[in-house]
Each structure stands twice: as C-alpha cells, then as structure tokens.
Coordinates of C-alpha atoms and ligand atoms in Angstrom, one line a residue:
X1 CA 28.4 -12.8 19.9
X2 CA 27.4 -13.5 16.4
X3 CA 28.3 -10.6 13.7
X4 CA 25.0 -10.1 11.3
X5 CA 25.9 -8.1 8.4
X6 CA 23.3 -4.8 7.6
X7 CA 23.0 -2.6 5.2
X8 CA 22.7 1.4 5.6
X9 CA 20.3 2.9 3.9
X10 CA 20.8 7.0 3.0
X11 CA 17.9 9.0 2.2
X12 CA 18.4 12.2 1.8
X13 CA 15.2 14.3 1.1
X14 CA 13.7 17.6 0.6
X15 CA 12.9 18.6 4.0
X16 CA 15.1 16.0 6.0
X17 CA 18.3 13.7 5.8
X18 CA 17.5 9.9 7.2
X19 CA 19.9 7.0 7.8
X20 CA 18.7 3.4 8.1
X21 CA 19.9 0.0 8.6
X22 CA 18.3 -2.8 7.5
X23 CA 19.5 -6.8 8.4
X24 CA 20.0 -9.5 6.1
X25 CA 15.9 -9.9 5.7
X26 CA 15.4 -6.1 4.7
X27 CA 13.6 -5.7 8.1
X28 CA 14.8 -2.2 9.8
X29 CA 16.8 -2.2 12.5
X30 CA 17.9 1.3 13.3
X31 CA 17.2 4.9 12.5
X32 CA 18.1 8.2 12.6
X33 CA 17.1 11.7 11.6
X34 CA 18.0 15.2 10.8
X35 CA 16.0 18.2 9.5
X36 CA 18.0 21.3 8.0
X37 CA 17.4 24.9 7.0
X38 CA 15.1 25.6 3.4
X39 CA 16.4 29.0 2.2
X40 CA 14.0 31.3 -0.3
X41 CA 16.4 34.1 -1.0
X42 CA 13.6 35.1 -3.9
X43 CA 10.0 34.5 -4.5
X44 CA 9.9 31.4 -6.2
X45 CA 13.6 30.5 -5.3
X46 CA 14.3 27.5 -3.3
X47 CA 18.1 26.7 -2.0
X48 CA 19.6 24.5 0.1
X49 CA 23.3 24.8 2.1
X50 CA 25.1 21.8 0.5
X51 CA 26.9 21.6 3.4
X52 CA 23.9 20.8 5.3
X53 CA 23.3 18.4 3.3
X54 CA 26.5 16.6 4.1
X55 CA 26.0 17.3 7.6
X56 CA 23.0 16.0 8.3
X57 CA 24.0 12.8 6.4
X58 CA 27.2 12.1 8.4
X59 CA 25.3 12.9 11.7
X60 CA 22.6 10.7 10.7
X61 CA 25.1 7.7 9.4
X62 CA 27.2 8.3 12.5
X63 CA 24.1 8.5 14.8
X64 CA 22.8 4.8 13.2
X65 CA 26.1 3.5 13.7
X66 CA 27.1 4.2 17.0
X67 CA 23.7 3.4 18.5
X68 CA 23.5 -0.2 20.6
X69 CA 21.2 -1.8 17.6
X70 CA 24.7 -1.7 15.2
X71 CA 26.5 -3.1 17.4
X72 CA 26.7 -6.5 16.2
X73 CA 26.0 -5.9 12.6
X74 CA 28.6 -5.4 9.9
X75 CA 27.4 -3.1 7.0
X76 CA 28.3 -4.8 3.9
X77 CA 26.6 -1.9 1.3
X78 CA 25.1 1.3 1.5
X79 CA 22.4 2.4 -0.4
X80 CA 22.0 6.5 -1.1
X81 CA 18.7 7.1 -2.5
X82 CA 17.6 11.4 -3.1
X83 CA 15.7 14.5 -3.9
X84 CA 16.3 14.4 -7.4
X85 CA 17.3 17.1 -10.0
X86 CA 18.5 19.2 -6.9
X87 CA 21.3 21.2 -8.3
X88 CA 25.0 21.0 -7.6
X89 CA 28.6 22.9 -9.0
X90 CA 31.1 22.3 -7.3
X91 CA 35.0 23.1 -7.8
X92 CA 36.9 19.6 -8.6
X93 CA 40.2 20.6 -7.1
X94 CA 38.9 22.1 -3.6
X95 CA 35.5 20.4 -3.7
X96 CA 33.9 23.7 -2.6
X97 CA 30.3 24.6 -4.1
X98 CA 30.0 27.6 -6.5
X99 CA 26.6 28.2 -5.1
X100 CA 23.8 26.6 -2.8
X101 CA 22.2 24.1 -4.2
X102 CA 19.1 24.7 -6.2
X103 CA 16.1 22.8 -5.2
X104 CA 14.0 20.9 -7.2
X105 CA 10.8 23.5 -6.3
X106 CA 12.9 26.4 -7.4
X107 CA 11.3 28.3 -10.1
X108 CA 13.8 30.9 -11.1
X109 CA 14.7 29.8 -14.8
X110 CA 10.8 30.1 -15.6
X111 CA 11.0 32.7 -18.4
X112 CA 14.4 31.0 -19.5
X113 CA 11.9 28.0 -19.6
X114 CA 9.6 30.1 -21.7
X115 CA 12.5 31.8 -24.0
X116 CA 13.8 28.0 -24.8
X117 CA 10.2 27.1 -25.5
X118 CA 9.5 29.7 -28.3
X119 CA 12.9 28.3 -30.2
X120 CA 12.8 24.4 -29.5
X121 CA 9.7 22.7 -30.1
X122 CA 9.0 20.6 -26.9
X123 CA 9.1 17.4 -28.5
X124 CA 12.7 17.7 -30.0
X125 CA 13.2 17.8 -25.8
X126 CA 10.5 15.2 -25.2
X127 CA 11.7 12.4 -27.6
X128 CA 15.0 12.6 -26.1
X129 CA 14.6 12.9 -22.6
X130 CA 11.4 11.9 -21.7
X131 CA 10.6 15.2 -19.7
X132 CA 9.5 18.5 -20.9
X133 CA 10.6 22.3 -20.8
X134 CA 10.1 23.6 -17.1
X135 CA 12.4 24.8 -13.9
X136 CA 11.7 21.7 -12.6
X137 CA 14.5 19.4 -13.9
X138 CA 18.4 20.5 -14.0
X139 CA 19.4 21.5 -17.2
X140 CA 18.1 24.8 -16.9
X141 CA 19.4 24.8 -13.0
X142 CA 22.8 24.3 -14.2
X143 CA 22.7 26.7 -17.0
X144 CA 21.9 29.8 -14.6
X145 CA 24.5 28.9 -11.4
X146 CA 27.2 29.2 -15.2
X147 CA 25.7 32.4 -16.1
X148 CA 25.4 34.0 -13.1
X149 CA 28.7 33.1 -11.1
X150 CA 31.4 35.1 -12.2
X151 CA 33.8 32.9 -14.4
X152 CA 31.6 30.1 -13.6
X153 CA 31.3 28.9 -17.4
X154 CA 34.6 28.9 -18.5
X155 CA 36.1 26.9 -15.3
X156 CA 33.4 24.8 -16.3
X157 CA 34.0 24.5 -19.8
X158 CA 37.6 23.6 -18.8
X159 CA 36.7 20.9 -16.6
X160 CA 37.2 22.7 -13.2
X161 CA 33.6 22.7 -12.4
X162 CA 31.4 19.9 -11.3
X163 CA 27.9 18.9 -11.7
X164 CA 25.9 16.8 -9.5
X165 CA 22.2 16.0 -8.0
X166 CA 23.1 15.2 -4.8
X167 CA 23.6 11.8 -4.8
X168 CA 26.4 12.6 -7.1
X169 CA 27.7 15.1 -4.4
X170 CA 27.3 12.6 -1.1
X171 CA 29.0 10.1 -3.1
X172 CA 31.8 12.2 -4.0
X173 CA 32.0 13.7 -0.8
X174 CA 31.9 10.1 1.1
X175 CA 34.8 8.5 -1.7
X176 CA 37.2 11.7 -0.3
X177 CA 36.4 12.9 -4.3
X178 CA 37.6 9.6 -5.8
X179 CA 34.0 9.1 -7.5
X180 CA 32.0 11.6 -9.3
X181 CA 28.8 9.6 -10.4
X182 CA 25.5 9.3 -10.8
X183 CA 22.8 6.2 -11.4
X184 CA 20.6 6.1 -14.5
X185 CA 17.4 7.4 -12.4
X186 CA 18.6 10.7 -11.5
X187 CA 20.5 11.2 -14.6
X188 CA 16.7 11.0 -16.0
X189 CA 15.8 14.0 -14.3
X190 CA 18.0 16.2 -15.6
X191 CA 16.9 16.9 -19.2
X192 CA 20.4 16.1 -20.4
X193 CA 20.1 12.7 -20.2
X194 CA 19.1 10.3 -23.5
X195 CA 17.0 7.8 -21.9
X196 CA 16.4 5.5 -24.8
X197 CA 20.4 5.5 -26.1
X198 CA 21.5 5.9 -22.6
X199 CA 24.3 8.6 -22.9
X200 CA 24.2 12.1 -21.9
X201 CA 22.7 13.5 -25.6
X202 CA 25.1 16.0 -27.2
X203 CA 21.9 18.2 -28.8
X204 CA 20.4 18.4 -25.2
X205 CA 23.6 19.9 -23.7
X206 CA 23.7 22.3 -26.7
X207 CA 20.1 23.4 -26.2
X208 CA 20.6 23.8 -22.4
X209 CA 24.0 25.6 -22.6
X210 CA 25.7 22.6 -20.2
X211 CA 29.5 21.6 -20.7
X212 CA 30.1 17.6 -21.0
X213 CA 33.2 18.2 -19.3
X214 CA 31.2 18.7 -16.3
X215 CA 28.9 15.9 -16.1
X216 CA 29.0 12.5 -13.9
X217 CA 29.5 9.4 -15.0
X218 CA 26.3 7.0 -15.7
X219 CA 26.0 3.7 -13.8
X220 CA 23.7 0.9 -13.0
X221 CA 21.6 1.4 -9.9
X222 CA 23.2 -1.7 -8.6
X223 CA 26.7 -0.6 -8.8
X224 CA 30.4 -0.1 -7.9
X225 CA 30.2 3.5 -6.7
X226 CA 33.4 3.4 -4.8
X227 CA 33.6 3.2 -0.7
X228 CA 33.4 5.4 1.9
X229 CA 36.3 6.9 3.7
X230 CA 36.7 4.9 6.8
X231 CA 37.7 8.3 8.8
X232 CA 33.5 9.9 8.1
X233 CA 32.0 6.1 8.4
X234 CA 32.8 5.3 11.9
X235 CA 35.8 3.4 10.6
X236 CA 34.3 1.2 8.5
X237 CA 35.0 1.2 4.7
X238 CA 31.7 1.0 3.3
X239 CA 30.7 -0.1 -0.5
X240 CA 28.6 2.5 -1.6
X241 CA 26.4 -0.2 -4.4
X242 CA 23.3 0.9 -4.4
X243 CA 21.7 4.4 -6.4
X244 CA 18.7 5.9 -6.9
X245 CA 16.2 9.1 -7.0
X246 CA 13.7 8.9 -4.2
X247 CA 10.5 8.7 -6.1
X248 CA 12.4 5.1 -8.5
X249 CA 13.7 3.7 -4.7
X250 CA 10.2 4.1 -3.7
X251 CA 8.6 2.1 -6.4
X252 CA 11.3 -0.8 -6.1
X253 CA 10.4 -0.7 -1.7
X254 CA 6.7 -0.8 -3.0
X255 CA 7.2 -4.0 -5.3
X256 CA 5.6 -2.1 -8.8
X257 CA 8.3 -4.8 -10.5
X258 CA 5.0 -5.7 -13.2
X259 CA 4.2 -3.8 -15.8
X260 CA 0.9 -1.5 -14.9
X261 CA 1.7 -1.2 -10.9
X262 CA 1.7 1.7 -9.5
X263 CA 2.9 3.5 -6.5
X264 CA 2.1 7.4 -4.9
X265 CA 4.4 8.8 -2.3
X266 CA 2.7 11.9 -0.7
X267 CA 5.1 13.9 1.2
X268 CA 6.0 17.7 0.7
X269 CA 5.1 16.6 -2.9
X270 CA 3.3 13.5 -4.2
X271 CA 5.0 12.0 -6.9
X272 CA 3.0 8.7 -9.1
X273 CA 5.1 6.3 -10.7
X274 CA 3.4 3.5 -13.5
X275 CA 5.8 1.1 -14.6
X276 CA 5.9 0.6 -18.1
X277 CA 8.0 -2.3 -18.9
X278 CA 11.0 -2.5 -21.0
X279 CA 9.7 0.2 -23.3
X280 CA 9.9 3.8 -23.2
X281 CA 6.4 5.4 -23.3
X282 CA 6.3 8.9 -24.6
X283 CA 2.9 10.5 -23.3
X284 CA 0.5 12.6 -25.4
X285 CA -1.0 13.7 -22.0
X286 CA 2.0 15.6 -20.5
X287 CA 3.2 13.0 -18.4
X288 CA 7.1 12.4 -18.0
X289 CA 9.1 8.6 -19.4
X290 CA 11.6 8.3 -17.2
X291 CA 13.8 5.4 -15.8
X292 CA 12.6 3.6 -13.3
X293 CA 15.3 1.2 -12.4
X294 CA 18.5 -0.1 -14.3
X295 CA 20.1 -3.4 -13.7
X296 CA 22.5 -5.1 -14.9
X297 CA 22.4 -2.8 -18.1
X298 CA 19.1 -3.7 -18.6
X299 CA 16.4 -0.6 -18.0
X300 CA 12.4 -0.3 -16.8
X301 CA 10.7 2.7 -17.7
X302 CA 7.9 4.4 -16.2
X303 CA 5.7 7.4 -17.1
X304 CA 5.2 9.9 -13.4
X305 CA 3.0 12.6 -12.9
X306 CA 4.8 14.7 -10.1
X307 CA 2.5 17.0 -8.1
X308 CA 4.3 19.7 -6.9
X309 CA 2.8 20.6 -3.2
X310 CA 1.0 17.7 -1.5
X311 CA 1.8 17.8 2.6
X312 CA 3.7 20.8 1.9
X313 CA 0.1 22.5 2.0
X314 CA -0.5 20.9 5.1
X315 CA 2.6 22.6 6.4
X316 CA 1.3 25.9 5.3
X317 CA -1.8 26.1 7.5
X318 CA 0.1 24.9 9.9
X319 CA 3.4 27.1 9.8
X320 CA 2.2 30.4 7.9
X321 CA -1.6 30.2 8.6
X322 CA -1.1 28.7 11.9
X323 CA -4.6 27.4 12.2
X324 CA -3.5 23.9 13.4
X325 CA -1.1 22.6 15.7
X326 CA 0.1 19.6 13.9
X327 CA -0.4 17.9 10.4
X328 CA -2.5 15.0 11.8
X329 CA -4.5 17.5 13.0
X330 CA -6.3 17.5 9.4
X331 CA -7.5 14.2 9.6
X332 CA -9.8 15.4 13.1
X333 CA -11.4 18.8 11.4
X334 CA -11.9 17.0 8.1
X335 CA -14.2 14.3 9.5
X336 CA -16.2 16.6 11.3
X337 CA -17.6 18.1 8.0
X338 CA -20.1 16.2 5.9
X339 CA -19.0 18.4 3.0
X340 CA -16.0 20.5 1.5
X341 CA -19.4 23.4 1.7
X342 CA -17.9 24.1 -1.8
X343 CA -14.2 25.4 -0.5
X344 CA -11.3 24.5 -2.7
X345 CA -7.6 24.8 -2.5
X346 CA -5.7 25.0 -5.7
X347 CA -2.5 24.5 -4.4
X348 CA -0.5 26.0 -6.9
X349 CA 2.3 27.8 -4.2
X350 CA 5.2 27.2 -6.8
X351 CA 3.8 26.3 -9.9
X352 CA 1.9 23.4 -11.4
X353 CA 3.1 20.2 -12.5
X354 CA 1.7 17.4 -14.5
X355 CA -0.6 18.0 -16.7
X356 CA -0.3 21.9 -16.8
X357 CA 2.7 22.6 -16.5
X358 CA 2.2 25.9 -15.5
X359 CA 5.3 27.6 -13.5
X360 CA 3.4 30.9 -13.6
X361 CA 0.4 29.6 -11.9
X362 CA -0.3 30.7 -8.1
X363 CA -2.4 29.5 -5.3
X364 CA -6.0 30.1 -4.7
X365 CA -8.7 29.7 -2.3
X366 CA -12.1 29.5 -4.2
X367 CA -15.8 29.5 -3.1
X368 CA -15.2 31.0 0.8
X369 CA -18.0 31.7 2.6
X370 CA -18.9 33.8 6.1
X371 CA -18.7 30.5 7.7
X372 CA -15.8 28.7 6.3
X373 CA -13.2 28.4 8.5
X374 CA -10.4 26.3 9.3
X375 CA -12.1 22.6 9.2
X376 CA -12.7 23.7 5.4
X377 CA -9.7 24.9 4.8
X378 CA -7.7 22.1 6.6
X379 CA -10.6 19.5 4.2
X380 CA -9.7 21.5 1.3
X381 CA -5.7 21.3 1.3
X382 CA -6.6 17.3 2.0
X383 CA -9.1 16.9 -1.1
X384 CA -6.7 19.0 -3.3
X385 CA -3.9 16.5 -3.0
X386 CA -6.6 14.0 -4.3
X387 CA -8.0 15.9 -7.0
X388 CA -4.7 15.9 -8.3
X389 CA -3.9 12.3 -8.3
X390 CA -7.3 11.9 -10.3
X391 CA -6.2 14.3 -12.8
X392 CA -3.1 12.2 -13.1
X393 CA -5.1 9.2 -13.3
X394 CA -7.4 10.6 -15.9
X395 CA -3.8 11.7 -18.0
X396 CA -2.7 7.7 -17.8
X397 CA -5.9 6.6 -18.5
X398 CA -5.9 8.4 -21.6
X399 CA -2.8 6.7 -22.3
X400 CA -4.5 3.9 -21.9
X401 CA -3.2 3.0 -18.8
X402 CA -5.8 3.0 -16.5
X403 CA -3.9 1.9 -12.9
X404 CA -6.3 -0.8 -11.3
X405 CA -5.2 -0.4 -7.4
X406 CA -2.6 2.4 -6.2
X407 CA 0.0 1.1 -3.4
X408 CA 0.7 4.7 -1.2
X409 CA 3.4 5.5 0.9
X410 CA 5.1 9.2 2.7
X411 CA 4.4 10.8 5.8
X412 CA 0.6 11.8 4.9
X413 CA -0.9 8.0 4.5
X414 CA -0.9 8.2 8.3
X415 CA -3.8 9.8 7.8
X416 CA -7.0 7.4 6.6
X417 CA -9.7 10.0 5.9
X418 CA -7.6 11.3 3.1
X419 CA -7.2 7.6 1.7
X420 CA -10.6 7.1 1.8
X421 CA -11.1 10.3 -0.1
X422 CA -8.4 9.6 -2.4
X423 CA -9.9 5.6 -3.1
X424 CA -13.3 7.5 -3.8
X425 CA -12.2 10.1 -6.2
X426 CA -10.3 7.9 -8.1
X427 CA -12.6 5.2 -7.9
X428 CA -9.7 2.6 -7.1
X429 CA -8.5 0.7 -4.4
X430 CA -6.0 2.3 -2.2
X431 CA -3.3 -0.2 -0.6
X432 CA -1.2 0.8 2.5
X433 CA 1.9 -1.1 2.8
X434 CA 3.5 -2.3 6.7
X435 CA 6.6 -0.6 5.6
X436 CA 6.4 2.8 5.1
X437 CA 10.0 3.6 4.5
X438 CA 9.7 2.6 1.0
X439 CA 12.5 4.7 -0.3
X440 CA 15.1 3.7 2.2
X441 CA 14.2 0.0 1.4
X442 CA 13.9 0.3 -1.8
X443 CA 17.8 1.5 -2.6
X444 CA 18.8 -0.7 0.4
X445 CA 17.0 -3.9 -1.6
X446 CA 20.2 -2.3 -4.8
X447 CA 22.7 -2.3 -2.6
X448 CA 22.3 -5.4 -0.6
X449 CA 21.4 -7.1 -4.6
X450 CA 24.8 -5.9 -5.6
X451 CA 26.8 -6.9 -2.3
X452 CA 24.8 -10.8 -2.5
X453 CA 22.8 -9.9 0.5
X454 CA 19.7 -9.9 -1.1
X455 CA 18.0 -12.1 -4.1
X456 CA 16.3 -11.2 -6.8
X457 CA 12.6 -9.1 -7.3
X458 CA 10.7 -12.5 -6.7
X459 CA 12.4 -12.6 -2.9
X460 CA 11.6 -9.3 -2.1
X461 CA 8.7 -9.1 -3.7
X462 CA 7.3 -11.4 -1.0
X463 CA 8.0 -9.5 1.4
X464 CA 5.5 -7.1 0.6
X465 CA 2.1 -7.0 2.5
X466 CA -0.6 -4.4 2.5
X467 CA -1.6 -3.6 6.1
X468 CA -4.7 -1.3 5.2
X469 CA -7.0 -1.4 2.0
X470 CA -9.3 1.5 1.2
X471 CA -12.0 0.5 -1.0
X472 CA -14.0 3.1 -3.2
X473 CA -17.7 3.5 -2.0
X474 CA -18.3 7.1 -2.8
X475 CA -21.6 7.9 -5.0
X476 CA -20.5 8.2 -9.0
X477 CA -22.5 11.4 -9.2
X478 CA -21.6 13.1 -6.3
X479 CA -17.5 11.9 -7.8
X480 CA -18.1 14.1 -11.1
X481 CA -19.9 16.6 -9.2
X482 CA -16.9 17.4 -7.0
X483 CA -14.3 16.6 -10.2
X484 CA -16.3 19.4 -12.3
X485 CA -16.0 22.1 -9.4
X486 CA -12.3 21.3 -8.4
X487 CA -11.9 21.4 -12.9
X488 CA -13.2 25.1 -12.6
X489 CA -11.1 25.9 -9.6
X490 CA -8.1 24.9 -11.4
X491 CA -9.0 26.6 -14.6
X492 CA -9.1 30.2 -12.2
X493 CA -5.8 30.0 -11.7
X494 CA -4.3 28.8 -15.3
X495 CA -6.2 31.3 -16.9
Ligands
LIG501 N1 -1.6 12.8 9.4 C1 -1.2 13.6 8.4 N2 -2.1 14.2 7.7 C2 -1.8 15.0 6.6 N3 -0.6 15.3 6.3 C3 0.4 14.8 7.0 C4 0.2 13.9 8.1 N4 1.3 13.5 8.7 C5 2.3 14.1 7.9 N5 1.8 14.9 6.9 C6 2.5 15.7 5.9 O1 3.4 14.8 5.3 C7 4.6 15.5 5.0 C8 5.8 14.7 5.5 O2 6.0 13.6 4.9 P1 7.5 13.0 4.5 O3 7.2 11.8 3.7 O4 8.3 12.9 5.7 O5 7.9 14.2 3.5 P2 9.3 14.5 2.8 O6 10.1 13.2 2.6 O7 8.9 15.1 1.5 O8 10.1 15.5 3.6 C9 4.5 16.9 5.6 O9 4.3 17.8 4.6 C10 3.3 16.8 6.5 O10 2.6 18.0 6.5
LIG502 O1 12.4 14.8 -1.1 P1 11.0 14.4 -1.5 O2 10.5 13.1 -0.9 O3 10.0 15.5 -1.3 O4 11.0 14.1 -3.1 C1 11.4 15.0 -4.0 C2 11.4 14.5 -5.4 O5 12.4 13.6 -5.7 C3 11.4 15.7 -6.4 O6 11.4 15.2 -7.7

C-alpha cells in the first residue's frame, strides 16, 4: 500500500479545538473535534483553562491520527492556526500557567483602557501598531495577569515568566518547551507589536507596562517552528511550519491574495478582512492595519473590522433565552416574517467593536411590541449581524475601499436567508465557497508551502470555487430605510 503524505491542520478556536488532515491536493481527509468549558468568573470576564486548551488539541490530533483515513498518509507539516490575542503567562522552568488564559471577549482592563487613553493620544498607539486602545488586544491582558498575581512582575521582568497567544503556548507545549514563538499575524494583535518595522516596539511595551524579556520570538508564517514531540503526536515527529491567527488563515483558505478581496467569517464573532497590498493602511474610520500574511520576509497588510458577537447571539436565544432549539432554527422563523415589524437587536453583550469602539456599551432590544415574539427576535439577532457588516462596509468605503463582492465562510453561512439579507443590505454580491473550513486550509496551504507540498498562491488559488452566489435585489429605499432605524438603535446604546 502506497504511503501519501498529509498535512494536519490545528485550529484551535474560541468555542472549540479542531484537527484536520488534508492530502497532497489540500482536499480534507479526516476530522476531529472537541468543545471545552468558557469560564465568566466576572461580568464581562471571559477565561479559558489553558489546559483545556491543550487537551482538546492532543485529543483532537490523536483522534485524526489514529482514525482508518491516516492510515496510509504520512504527515509531513502541521499547520496551527488560533483565537488570537488570547492571553497566556506561563512559568518557563515548570511550564505551568500563572493564570487562565484571558479570552479575547474579556473586558476587564476597560477603564485601564480608558486611564491609558486620557495620557497617550490613540494615534501614538495607532501609527505603531495598527490597532487602537481597547481590552480587546493583549497588551493590556498581559499587563493585569503582572499586576494582579502576586510576584507576577518581577519573575517576569527576570525572565521567568512567559508570554503567549496560544499558538505560542501549543507550540511550546508540542516542542516539550524547546520553542517559544509566535508568527507575524498574531504578534499583530497584541498592541506590542510594530507592524511596519517588524520588531516588538520598545515605546509600546513601555506604555503597556509589558517586559521584553517575556515576549516570543517573531517568525514567518511559513516557518521552522520546531517539531512535535513524538511521545504526544502518535509517534510521529511532526514539523510544526505553518502559523497563523484564525481570521489571516481564513483569508489565505478564501484566496483574498489580490489587493481589494475580501473575506467575512461569521462564527461566535464575524470578523472582515480587506487585503491591502504591500502597504500598511492606517484608517481614519476606526478600522484596524494589521498583517495579513508574511512570507518569506515579505508582509501583506489588511485593514479588519471585527464584530464582536455574530452567532454568539444566536447562541443566546438559544442557551439563555431558550426560545429555539437549535441555531439553524433561525433560518425557519425568519422567513416566515415579511418584516423585522420594526424589532432590532443591538448586540452589544460585551462591548462594541469596529467603528465604536465602545467596551462600555450593552445589549438592547428596541421597538418590541405585544406581538413580537420569538420569529422577531430570532430575525432580529440575524439582521444585526448584517447591519454590522454594512457599517463596516460603509467605514472601508470611506476609506475608499469600497469591497465589490464579499467571499463568507464560519458556521452561520449555513444558513441562506441571512446571505440573502446580508447581499441586500450591503448591496454586494455574497460568494459561498465549497470549502468551508477556510481557516484549517488556509494555515495547512503555510505549512504544506514550507514542507514543498504545496506551490505557490497561483496553485491554490485555483482551487477555489464558489458553490452559492447571493445577488442583491433588495429595494434601495426600503435598504436606507432599515439602515436609518438599525443607526438609531445603535445610537440608544452608545449614548
Ligand atoms: N444555520 C445557522 N444559522 C444561524 N447561526 C448559525 C447557524 N449554524 C451555526 N450558527 C452559529 O454559528 C456559530 C458557530 O460557528 P463556528 O464557525 O463553528 O464558530 P467558532 O469557530 O467561533 O466557534 C454559533 O454561534 C452558531 O450559533
Ligand atoms: O475563535 P473564533 O473563530 O471565534 O475567532 C476569534 C478571533 O480570532 C478573535 O479575534
């Protein structure tokens, strides 16, 4: 029997660890899948057990592996791809973690946020790092797990501590701690990170209060990140060569290569990525420059709007409200309205992202009537995620940047009537790829590039094919009618 070699694909998310293999023509072979526990110890806070994070992925990598569908492959790369700006310390000698990791939602260093705004003007941040002053990113993150474990600063500022998003930490828990390193994407995310010199920026880790001693090394996306310890990897030694943050692995599995494409992943959150080329665009609107790939030393930038709650709202009325039984559920009860009978969902459950930037800001149900009930509501949390990619749309456009068609992927473009919503609100074709795993194939397509397994963007660019094509045929007036109402719902809670 002939040996075919694969690659393994890690995608570790915010609700779910995944492994996949892919063969020597990208197409998937295997799967497997693991959810794990969301902590909220606070209002607003948002952890994860680190250790479930490196559970799940060695269940999921041993689950792929010793399934019948490996059994003639040999995996030549893997790929991790993640959550980003997901917060690790960790001690370097015993490799334990200080503290949970905190989430990417979590929105405890909001007035820190606010303290560092009234002394830095946002653009000193801006200009360096592409991104702006909120909980969101790292920085801050790392700053509060230093103030707030005992001794926690020092160790760090003597190089006992380590920082990582959690690539960083699945690679260095994979190597058996021989690596501790990151890939230009996720170092993008952190606010520390000097995207146009490509260094970790000395000023940033004095404004945020973060040791050097503590940070990963930088590398390519298609790089030598060390291999895997044949004792956790089914006995394979395993060249870890491929790296990236979920939302940049997406864009590469949806083929944005071009300057202007455009890719929206709607999962818990929906995040929109508009590659920008070979330079850096820094955006009046509020939007975030950050790296969208590095290769061989050479980077693409793109500007992203990240939209905090998209199917995590979807979750809500299903898990807290309980009005619906399952997510697809949504599609069914929002067809059976002609209209959203004026109900809108703002939802703003931890914050607002791009282009309010509002961390305050809370969720609201606005124009409720005796006969609402849950079709509206289940509509509402639909048209809200759509709303939001127009107000993103609007922020590129006035950038000048006005996408032409939007290529969508996640685990809510199962569901056509929001497409169609979303192509007429923004007025712009919609294009559903056959692959939906984007951001598994996207970091496998790094990794098998590194290990020779794959050519270049041309190759896999080819491989790309949309399956389903939502075209816009929604009234203009009734568009800005609906826009205008869903602007005033939005202003009730920014207020
Ligand atoms: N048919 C559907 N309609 C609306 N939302 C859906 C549908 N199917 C799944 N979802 C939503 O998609 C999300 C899951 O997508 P996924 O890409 O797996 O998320 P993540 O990677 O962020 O964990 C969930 O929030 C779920 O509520
Ligand atoms: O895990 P996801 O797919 O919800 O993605 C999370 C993003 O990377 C956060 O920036």
């Amino acid at each position: 029997m002939d040996i075919h070699s694969a690659v393994l694909a890690i995608d570790q998310g915010t609700t779910s660890t995944r492994a996949i293999l892919f063969d020597h023509q990208a197409r998937e072979i295997t799967s497997a899948h693991q959810e794990f526990n969301q902590y909220y110890p606070r209002d607003g806070w948002v952890e994860h057990d680190p250790e479930d994070l490196w559970r799940t992925t060695l269940r999921s990598i041993e689950r792929v592996l010793q399934g019948p569908s490996a059994r003639h492959t040999r995996v030549v790369a893997m790929g991790i791809t993640n959550q980003r700006e997901t917060t690790l310390v960790w001690d370097r000698e015993t490799g334990k973690p200080v503290y949970n990791a905190i989430v990417w939602q979590d929105r405890r260093t909001a007035s820190e946020c606010e303290r560092l705004r009234q002394q830095v003007p946002e653009h000193e941040i801006q200009s360096r790092s592409g991104l702006l002053i909120d909980p969101y990113f790292s920085a801050t993150k790392i700053a509060w797990i230093l103030d707030n474990i005992e001794g926690a600063r020092a160790r760090a500022e003597r190089g006992e501590l380590l920082f990582g998003t959690v690539d960083t930490w699945l690679i260095w828990k994979l190597t058996g701690g021989a690596v501790h390193a990151t890939d230009a994407t996720n170092a993008s995310r952190t606010n520390l990170y000097n995207i146009h010199r490509g260094e970790w920026d000395d000023d940033l880790l004095q404004i945020f209060r973060v040791p050097k001693a503590m940070l990963p090394e930088v590398r390519d996306c298609a790089a030598d990140f060390g291999t895997t310890l044949p004792s956790l990897t089914c006995r394979q030694e395993i060249p870890i060569c491929g790296v990236a943050g979920d939302q940049q692995a997406a864009a590469i599995g949806q083929c944005c290569f071009a300057k202007g494409e455009v890719k929206a992943t709607y999962g818990t959150g929906c995040f929109v990525l508009l590659n920008t080329g070979s330079e850096p665009i820094l955006s009046t609107q509020r939007l975030l420059t950050t790296i969208a790939w590095q290769l061989d030393g050479q980077v693409a930038y793109a500007l992203e709007g990240s939209i905090f709650i998209a199917g995590a709202a979807v979750q809500w009325l299903r898990d807290e409200l309980g009005i619906i039984r399952s997510a697809a559920e949504t599609e069914v009860l929002a067809r059976r309205l002609s209209s959203n009978k004026g109900v809108y969902m703002v939802p703003a459950f931890t914050g607002l992202g791009v282009p309010w930037w509002r961390p305050d800001a809370r969720a609201a149900i606005v124009g409720l009537t005796r006969g609402a009930g849950k079709a509206e509501l289940a509509r509402a949390a639909l048209e809200a995620v759509c709303y939001q990619t127009s107000d993103l749309f609007a922020a590129m456009e006035a950038e000048g940047l006005r996408p032409t068609s939007l290529r969508v992927d996640g685990g809510m473009v199962a569901n056509n009537w929001m497409l169609q919503f979303l192509a007429d609100v923004l007025d712009t074709e919609v294009l559903r790829p056959a692959i939906l795993e984007t951001t598994a194939l996207g970091v496998a397509y790094l990794a098998g590039r590194k290990a020779g397994l794959y050519g270049d963007f041309e190759q896999f660019d080819a491989l790309w094919h949309c399956t389903a094509e939502f075209v816009p045929a929604m009234d203009n007036s009734l568009r800005q009618q609906l826009l205008g109402e869903w602007a005033r719902a939005v202003q009730r809670v920014t207020l």
